XYZ file of C-alpha atoms in Angstrom:
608
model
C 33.217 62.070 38.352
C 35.178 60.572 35.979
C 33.593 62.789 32.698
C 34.575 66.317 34.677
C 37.538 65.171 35.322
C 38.382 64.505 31.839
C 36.262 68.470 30.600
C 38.546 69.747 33.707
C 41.839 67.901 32.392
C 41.114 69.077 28.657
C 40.096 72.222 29.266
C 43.955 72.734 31.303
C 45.334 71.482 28.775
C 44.092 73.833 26.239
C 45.442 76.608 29.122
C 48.620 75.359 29.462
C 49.758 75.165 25.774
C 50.218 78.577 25.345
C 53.123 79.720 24.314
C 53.118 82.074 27.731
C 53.889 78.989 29.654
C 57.423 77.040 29.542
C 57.558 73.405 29.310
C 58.854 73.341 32.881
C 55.596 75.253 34.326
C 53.509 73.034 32.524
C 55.060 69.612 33.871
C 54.976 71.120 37.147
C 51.503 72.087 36.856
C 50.237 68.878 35.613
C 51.794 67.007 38.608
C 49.586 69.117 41.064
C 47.012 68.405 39.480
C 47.380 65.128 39.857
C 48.055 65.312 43.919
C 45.048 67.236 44.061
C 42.828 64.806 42.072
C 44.279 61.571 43.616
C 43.580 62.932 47.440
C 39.554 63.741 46.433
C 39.883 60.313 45.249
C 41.680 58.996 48.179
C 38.678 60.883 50.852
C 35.693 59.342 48.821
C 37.225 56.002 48.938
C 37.852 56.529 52.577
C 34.431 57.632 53.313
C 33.626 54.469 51.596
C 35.417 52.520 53.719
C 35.009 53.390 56.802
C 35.047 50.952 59.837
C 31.577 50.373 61.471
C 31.236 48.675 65.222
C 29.017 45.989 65.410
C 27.364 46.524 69.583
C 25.442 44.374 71.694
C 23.801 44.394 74.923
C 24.720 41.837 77.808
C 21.756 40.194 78.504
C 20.283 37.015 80.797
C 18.814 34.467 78.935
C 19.131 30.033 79.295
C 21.842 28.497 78.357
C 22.161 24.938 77.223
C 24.946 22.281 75.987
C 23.584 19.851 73.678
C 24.888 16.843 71.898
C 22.950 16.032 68.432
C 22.673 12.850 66.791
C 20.229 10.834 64.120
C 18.284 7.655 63.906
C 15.245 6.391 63.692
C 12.207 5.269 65.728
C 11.205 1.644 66.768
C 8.779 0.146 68.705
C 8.739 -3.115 71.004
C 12.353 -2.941 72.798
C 14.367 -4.416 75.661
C 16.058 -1.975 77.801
C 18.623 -2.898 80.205
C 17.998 -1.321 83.964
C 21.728 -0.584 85.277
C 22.260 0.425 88.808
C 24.549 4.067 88.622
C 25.860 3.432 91.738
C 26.865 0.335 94.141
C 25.696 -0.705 97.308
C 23.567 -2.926 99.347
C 20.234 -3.868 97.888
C 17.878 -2.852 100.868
C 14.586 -2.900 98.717
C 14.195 -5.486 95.641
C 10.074 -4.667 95.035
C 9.625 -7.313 91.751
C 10.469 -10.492 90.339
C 10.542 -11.622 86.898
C 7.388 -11.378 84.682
C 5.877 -8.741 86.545
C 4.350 -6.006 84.592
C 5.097 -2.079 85.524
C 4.107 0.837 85.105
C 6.165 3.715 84.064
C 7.472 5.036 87.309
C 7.109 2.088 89.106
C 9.758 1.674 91.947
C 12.175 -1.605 91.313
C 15.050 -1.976 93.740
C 16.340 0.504 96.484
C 20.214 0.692 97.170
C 21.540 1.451 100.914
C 21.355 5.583 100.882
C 23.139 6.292 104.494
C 25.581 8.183 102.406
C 24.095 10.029 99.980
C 21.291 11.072 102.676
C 24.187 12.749 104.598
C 25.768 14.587 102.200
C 22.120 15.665 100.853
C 21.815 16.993 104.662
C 25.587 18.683 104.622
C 24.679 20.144 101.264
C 21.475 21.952 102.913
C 23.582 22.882 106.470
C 25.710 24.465 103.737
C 23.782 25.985 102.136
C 21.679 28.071 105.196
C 25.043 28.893 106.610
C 25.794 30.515 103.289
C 22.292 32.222 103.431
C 22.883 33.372 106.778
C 25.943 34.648 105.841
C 24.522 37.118 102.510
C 21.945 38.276 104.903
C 24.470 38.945 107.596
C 26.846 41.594 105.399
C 23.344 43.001 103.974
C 22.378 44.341 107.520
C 23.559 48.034 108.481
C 26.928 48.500 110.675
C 26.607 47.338 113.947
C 28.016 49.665 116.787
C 28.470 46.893 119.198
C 30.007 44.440 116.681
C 32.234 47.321 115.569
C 33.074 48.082 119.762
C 34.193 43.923 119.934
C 35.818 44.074 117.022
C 37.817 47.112 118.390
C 38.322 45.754 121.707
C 39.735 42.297 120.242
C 42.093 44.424 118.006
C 43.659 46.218 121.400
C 43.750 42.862 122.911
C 45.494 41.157 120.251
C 47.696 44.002 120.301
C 48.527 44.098 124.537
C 49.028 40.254 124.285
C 51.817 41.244 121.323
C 53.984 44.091 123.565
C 53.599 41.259 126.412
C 55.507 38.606 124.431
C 58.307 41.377 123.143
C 58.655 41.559 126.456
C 58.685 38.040 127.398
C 61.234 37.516 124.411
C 63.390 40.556 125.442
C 63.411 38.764 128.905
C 64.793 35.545 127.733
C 67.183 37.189 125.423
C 68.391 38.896 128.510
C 68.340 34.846 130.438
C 70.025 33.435 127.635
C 73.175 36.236 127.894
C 73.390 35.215 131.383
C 73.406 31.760 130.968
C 75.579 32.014 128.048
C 78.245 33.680 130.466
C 78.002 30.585 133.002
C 78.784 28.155 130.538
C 82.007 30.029 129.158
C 82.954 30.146 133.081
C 82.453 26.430 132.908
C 83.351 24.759 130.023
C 87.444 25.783 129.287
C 88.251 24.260 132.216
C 86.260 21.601 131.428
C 87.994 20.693 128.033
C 90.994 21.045 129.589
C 90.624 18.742 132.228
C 88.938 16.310 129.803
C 92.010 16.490 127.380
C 94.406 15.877 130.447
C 92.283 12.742 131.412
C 92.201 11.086 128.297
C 94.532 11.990 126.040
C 98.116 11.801 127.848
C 100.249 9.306 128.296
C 99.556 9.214 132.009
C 99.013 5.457 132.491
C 100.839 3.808 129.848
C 103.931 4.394 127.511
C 102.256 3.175 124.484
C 98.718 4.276 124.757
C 96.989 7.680 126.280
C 94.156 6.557 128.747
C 91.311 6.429 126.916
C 93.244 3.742 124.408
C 94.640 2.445 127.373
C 91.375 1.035 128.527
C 90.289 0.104 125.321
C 92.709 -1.517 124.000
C 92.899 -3.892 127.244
C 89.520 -5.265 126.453
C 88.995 -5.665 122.854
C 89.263 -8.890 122.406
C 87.010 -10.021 125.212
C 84.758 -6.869 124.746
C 84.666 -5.796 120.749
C 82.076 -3.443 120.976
C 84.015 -0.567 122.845
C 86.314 -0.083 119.855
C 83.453 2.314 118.029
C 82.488 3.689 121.246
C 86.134 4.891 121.927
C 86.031 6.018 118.757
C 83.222 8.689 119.288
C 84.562 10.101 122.274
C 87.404 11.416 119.956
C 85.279 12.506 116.828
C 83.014 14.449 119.718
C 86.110 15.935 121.106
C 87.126 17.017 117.848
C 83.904 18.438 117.392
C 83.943 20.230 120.918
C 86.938 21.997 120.130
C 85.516 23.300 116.834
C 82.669 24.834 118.212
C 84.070 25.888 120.875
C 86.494 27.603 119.138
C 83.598 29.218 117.441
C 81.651 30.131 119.629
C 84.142 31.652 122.569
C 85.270 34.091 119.411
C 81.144 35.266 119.173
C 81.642 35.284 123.142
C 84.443 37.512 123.231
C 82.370 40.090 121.480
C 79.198 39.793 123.319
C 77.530 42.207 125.739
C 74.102 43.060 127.062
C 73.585 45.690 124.079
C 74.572 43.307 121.705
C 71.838 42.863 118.935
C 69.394 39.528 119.203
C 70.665 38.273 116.550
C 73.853 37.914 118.048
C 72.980 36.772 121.099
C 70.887 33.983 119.443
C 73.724 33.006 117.065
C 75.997 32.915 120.423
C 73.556 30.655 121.867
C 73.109 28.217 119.189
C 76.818 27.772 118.711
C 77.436 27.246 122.623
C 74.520 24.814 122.791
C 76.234 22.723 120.036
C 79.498 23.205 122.551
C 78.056 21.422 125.554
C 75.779 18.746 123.406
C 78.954 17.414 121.825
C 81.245 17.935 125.356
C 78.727 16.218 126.373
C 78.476 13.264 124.168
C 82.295 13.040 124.800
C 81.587 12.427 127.868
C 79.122 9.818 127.902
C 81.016 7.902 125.498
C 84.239 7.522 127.126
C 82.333 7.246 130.632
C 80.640 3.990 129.108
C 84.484 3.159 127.674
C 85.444 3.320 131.430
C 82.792 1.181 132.987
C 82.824 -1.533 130.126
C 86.622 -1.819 131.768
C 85.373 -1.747 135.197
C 82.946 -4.082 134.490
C 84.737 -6.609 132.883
C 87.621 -6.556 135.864
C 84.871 -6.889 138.152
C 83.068 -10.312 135.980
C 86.454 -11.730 135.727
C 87.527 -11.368 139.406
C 90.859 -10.308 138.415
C 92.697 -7.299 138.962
C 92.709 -4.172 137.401
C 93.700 -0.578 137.061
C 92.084 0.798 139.472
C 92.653 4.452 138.446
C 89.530 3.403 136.433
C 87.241 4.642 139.632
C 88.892 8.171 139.797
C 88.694 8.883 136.294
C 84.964 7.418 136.589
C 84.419 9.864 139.398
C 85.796 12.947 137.413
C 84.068 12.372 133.951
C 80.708 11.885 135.808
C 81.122 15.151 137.824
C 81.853 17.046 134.832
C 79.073 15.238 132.575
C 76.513 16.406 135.833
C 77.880 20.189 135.154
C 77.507 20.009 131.614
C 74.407 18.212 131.305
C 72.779 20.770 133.393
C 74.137 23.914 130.376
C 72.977 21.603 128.023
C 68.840 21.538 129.476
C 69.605 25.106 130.639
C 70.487 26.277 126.848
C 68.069 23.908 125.091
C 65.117 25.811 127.076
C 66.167 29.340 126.361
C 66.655 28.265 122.539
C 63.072 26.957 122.793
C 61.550 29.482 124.147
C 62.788 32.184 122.135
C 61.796 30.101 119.002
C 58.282 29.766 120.811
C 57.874 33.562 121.202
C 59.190 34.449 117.896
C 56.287 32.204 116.430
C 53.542 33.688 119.002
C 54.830 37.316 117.466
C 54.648 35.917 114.050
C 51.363 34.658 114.692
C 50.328 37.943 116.657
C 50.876 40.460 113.539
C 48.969 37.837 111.745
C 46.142 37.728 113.765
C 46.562 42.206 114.309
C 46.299 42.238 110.597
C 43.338 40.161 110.170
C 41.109 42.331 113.144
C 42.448 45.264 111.170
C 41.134 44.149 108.243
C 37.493 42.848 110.102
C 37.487 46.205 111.752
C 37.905 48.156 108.835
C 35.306 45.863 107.091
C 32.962 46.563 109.991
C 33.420 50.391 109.795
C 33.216 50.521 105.685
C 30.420 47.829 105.878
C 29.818 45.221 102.875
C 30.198 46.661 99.789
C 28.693 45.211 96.017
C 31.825 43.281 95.618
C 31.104 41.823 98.476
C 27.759 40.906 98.032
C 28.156 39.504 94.810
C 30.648 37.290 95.989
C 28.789 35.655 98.874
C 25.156 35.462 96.252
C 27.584 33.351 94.390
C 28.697 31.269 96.974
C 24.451 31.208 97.778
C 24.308 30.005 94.076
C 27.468 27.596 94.344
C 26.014 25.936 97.664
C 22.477 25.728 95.598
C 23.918 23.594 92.718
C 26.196 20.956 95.271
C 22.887 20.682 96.945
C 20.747 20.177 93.651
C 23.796 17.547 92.445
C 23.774 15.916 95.951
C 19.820 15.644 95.409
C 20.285 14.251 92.194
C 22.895 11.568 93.269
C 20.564 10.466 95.877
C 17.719 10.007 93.260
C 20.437 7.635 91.572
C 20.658 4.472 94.576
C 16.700 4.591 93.288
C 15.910 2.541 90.113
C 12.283 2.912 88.682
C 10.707 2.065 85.891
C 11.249 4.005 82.960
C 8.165 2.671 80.772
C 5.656 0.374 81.098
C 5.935 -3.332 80.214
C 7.181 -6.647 81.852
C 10.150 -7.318 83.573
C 12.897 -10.299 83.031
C 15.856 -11.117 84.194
C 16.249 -10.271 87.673
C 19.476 -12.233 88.813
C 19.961 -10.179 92.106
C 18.500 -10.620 95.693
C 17.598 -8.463 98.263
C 20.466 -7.948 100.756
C 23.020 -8.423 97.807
C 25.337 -5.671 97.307
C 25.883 -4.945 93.833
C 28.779 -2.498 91.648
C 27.683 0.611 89.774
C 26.713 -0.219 86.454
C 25.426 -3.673 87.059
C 22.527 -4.805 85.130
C 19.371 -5.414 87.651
C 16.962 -6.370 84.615
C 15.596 -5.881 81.341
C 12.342 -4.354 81.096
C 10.038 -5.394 77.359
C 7.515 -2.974 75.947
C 5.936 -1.395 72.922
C 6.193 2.042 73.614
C 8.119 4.465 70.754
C 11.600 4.452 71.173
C 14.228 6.515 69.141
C 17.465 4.561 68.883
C 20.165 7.116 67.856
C 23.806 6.764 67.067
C 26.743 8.384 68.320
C 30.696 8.875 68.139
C 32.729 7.876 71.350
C 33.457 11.617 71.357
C 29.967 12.670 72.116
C 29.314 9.379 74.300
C 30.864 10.496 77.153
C 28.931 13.579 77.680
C 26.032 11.418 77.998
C 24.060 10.254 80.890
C 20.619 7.974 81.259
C 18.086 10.651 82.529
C 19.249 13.432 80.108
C 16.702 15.220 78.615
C 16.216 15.359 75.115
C 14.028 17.270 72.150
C 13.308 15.142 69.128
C 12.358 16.256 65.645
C 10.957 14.192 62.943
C 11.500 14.715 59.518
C 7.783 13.243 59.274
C 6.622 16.040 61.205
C 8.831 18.965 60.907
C 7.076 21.831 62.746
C 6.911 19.928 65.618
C 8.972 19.291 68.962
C 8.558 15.883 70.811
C 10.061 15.934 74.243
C 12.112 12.833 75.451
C 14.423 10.935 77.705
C 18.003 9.146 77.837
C 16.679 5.236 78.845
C 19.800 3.412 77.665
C 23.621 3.570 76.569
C 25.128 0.618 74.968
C 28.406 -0.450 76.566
C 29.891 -2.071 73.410
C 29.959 0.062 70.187
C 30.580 -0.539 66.629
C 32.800 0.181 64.194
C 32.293 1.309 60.550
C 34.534 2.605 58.255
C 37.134 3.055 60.806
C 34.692 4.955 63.401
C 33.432 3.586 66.562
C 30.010 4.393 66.975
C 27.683 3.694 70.040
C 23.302 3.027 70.390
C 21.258 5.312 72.522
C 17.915 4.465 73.310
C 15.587 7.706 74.279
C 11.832 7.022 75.128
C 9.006 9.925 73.735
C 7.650 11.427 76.899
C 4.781 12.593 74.516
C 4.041 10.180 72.097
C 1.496 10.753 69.241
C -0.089 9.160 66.603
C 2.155 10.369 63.938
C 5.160 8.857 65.282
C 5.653 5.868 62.991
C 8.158 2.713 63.211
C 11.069 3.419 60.785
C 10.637 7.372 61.010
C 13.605 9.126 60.476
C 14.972 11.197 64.060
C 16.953 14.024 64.886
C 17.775 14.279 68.492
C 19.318 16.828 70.636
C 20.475 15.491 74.143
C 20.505 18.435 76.620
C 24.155 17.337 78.731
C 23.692 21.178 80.559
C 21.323 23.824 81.077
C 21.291 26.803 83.381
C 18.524 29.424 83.913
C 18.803 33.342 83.403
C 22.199 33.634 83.376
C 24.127 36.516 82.117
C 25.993 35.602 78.783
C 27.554 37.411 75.942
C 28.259 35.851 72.474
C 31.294 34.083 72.053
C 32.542 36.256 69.215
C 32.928 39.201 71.814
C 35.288 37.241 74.321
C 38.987 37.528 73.597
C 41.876 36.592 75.454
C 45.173 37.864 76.856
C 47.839 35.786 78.906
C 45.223 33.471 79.447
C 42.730 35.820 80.993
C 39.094 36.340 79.342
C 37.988 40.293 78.272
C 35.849 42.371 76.591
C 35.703 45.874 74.925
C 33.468 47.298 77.066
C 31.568 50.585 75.850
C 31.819 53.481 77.679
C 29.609 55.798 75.897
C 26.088 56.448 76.622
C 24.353 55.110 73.871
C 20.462 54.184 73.084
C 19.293 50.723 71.680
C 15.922 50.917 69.595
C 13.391 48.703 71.604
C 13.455 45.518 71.288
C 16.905 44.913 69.837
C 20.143 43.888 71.562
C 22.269 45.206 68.238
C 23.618 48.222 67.106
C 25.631 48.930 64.408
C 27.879 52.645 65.090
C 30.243 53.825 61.811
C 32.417 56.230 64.484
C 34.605 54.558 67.344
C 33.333 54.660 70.497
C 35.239 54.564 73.907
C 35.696 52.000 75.274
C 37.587 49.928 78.115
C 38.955 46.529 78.530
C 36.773 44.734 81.037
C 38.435 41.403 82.176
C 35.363 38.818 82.948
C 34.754 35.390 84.866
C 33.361 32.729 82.353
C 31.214 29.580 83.340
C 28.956 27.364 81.023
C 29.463 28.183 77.467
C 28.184 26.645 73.684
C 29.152 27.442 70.787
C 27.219 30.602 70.473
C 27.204 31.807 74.210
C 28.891 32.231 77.574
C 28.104 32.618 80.373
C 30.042 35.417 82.729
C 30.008 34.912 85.894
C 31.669 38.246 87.186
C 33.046 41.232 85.837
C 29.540 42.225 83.927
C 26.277 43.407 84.688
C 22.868 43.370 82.457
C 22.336 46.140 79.944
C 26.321 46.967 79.507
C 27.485 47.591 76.385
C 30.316 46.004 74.324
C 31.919 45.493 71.065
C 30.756 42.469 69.444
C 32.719 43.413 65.903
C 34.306 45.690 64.242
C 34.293 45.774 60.115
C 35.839 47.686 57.273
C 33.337 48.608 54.067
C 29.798 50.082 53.296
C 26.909 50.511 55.494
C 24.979 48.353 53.386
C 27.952 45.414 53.692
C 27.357 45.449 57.681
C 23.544 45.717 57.162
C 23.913 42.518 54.952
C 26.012 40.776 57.915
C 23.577 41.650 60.319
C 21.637 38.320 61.019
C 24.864 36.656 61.443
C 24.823 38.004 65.362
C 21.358 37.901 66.034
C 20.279 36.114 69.739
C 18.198 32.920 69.580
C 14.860 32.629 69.801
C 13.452 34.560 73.074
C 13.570 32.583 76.551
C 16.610 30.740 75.182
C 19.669 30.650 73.054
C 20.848 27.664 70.680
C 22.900 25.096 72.045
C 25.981 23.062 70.728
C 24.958 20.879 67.815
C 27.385 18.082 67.055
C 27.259 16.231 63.463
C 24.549 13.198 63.475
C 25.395 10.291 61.992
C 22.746 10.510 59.017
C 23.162 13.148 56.541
């Protein structure tokens, strides 16, 4: 490209020398020639470059979480049986020396507990069951005719309490009305009686009779004092309330009425504590006239008389108004409750007459799954008040009795054999994702084309620091021993902390996140895998959506989606600038696992 360019160039510049052309022309000339040759540049490099979509196909496949770590094998060990849970010993089946078998049982803790939540896990479970196979049947006609029938019902037993509530707004307007043809008077006559200077020069009557017995009788002092802070509080409300009173008919809005009503109840409660109060002032006089034989005012009876025939009048607005605010707070909550209850057999009905759709479906075979796993964990926490053997060999140690209750993670025994044992390290960081009864694959570097097949026995409790990292034993029995397995072998062990089967997953390089929700680009065109593969590489830019997803169990590779795919769709894994052959070079870098499962987490090991 370069050498016609340069005949093209020369041979132009032979044109535009002659003397024909001016200088100007020429410059002008030479500069489009330039444009032109820099933007057939510019396309080839372009071509070049063009961005290529790495796809993939959502698939089912296992999933595991693994923890890695190194060692080496050994042979005649002690392992320490711990109980995982506490309890009362109600089986203890050896004593010390006896010899077992792998799988022998040892001890039995008291499993009342964990046998009833096994049981709750299954009820669970078949209600869940029976619930997936209930929205899977076809629309009932006489569920849909209850359904409707409730709704109507729900909806007459509404209109009857707006009417109940219209009726007591009406009751409460009424009885609202007696009170204000009450009360004035009341106050009135309450002020004359005991706040004028009818008995005494010095003191109005209520003071009067207070002040004549505090010495002998200190305690009326605050109780005088009350009758004229709920006085004072009478007259506020009153004040208050006779202006909402003024204003009120039997078109006035609820809301006013209620307001009226609140305000006058608040009237009477504190005319009527006024009341009480200097009532009690009153007959602490009487009463102390009456222990010290003496004599007395006895103008102390007719006020007596009075205050207790208005405290009978108010008393009875004060029940009267407390029901009617009751009630209508009642009703309001019944309709509050009613629209709830007309919305949710609006909603059942319309379910009923749309029937269940995939939504739907899916939702409740999850819950199916969900209520399969609590019932497979409940199983599995049963299987722990159970301690058997985990190898063969003699047992030492036992320091516990049957009967005894004992704590999770007390030691029962120590069991001796000589059966291969890989004893692997790890960091406190990996520890705690480990668990005795984890499953485990060992490699030997020994025997490197071949998988051994193992089990967590032991933990140690106490670790050990070097070089400023803490690092802890774990013991792991071969389920499949062999005769190449030799003391001092170098191992390489991968401790399986969580597995699920054929569950939908997508590679973690696909997943990306916004405001903290999980997507995709989902693919919308129709396009064709070869057999066989899962990956496609396009050089064009598809269509494509963004598909928000669920995410469960995940490694470093996978995850697993929960909802918002299906098998067989289509997204973007990648997308990459530069030459077919650059992608085709990247390819293995997204490649699945090996078939029937996909790699799992692998941590560093401790020997390198």
């Amino acid at each position: 490209m370069k050498i016609k360019l340069s005949i093209f160039s020369g041979n132009i510049g032979k044109f535009i020398s002659l003397k024909s052309i001016t200088k100007r022309k020429k410059t002008i000339f030479l500069l489009l020639l330039l444009l032109i040759g820099g933007y057939l540049i510019y396309t080839k490099f372009k071509k070049e470059e063009q961005i290529s979509y790495v796809l993939t196909k959502v698939s089912k496949d296992n999933l595991q979480v693994t923890i890695s770590g190194s060692g080496y094998v050994t042979s005649e060990s002690q392992l320490q049986l711990k109980s995982k849970v506490g309890g009362k010993i109600v089986y203890l089946g050896v004593k010390n020396g006896d010899y077992l078998k792998k799988g022998d049982l040892i001890l039995k803790i008291d499993d009342t507990e964990a046998q009833k939540l096994v049981k709750d896990a299954e009820i669970s479970l078949e209600n869940a069951k029976l619930s997936l196979e209930k929205i899977k049947k076809p629309i009932d006609k006489d569920q849909i005719l209850q359904a409707q029938s409730l709704l109507e019902q729900t909806k007459e037993e509404k209109r009857k309490t707006e009417d109940d509530l219209i009726s007591e707004y009406e009751n409460s307007f009424i009885k609202i009305n007696q009170v204000f043809k009450d009360i004035p008077d009341i106050i009135e006559r309450v002020k004359n009686d005991l706040f004028v200077l009818d008995i005494s020069k010095q003191y109005v009557n209520i003071d009067y009779f207070a002040e004549l017995i505090r010495f002998s009788k200190p305690e009326v002092i605050p109780i005088r004092d009350n009758v004229y802070i709920y006085y004072k509080k009478t007259k506020n409300d009153f004040n208050k309330s006779f202006d909402l009173y003024k204003n009120l008919n039997k078109n006035s809005s609820y809301e006013d009425i209620e307001e009226t009503l609140n305000l006058t109840s608040e009237t009477v409660k504190n005319l009527s504590e006024t009341l009480k109060n200097a009532i009690n002032v009153l007959e602490s006089y009487r009463n102390f006239i009456l222990e010290s034989k003496g004599t007395g005012n006895d103008y102390v009876y007719t006020l007596l008389d009075k205050l207790n025939n208005y405290l009978t009048t108010i008393n009875t607005h004060v029940t009267n108004l407390t029901l009617s605010k009751n009630n209508i707070s009642q009703l309001k909550n019944s309709l509050n409750l009613a629209d709830q209850d007309i919305q949710f057999r609006e909603e059942q009905l319309n379910k009923l007459l749309r029937g269940a759709d995939e939504l739907d479906i899916k939702m409740q075979e999850l819950s199916v799954k969900q209520k399969e796993n609590d019932l497979l964990n409940a199983k599995r926490k049963l299987e722990d008040y159970y301690i058997y053997s985990p190898l063969s060999g003699y047992i030492g140690q036992i320091n516990i009795k049957n009967g005894e209750e004992i704590n999770a993670g007390t030691v029962v025994g120590i069991i001796t054999s000589r059966e291969k044992i890989a004893e692997i390290s790890l960091n406190e960081i990996d520890l705690v994702k480990v668990k005795t009864g984890q499953m485990v694959m060992l490699t030997l570097d020994a025997v490197p084309d071949k998988k051994y097949r193992g089990r967590v026995v032991e933990i140690d409790p106490i670790g050990s620091v070097d070089q400023g990292v803490v690092n802890y034993k774990v013991k792991i029995i071969f389920e499949n021993p062999s005769p190449e397995i030799k003391d001092g072998m170098s191992v390489d062990a991968e401790i399986i902390t969580e597995r699920k089967e054929n569950v939908l997953l997508v590679p973690n390089q696909a997943i990306k996140n916004l405001r903290n929700q999980n997507y995709v680009e989902m693919v919308l065109d129709d396009i064709n895998f070869p057999q066989n593969r899962n990956q496609l590489i396009i050089n064009y830019q598809p269509k494509t959506e963004r598909r928000f997803i669920k995410t469960g169990l995940a490694n470093d590779e996978f995850t697993e989606v929960v909802s918002g795919l299906k098998e067989n769709d289509i997204i973007i894994l990648r997308s990459s600038g530069g030459s077919k052959n650059n992608i085709n070079q990247q390819r293995n870098i997204f490649q699945f696992g090996g078939p029937g499962q996909l790699r799992g987490i692998r941590s560093s090991g401790i020997r390198q």
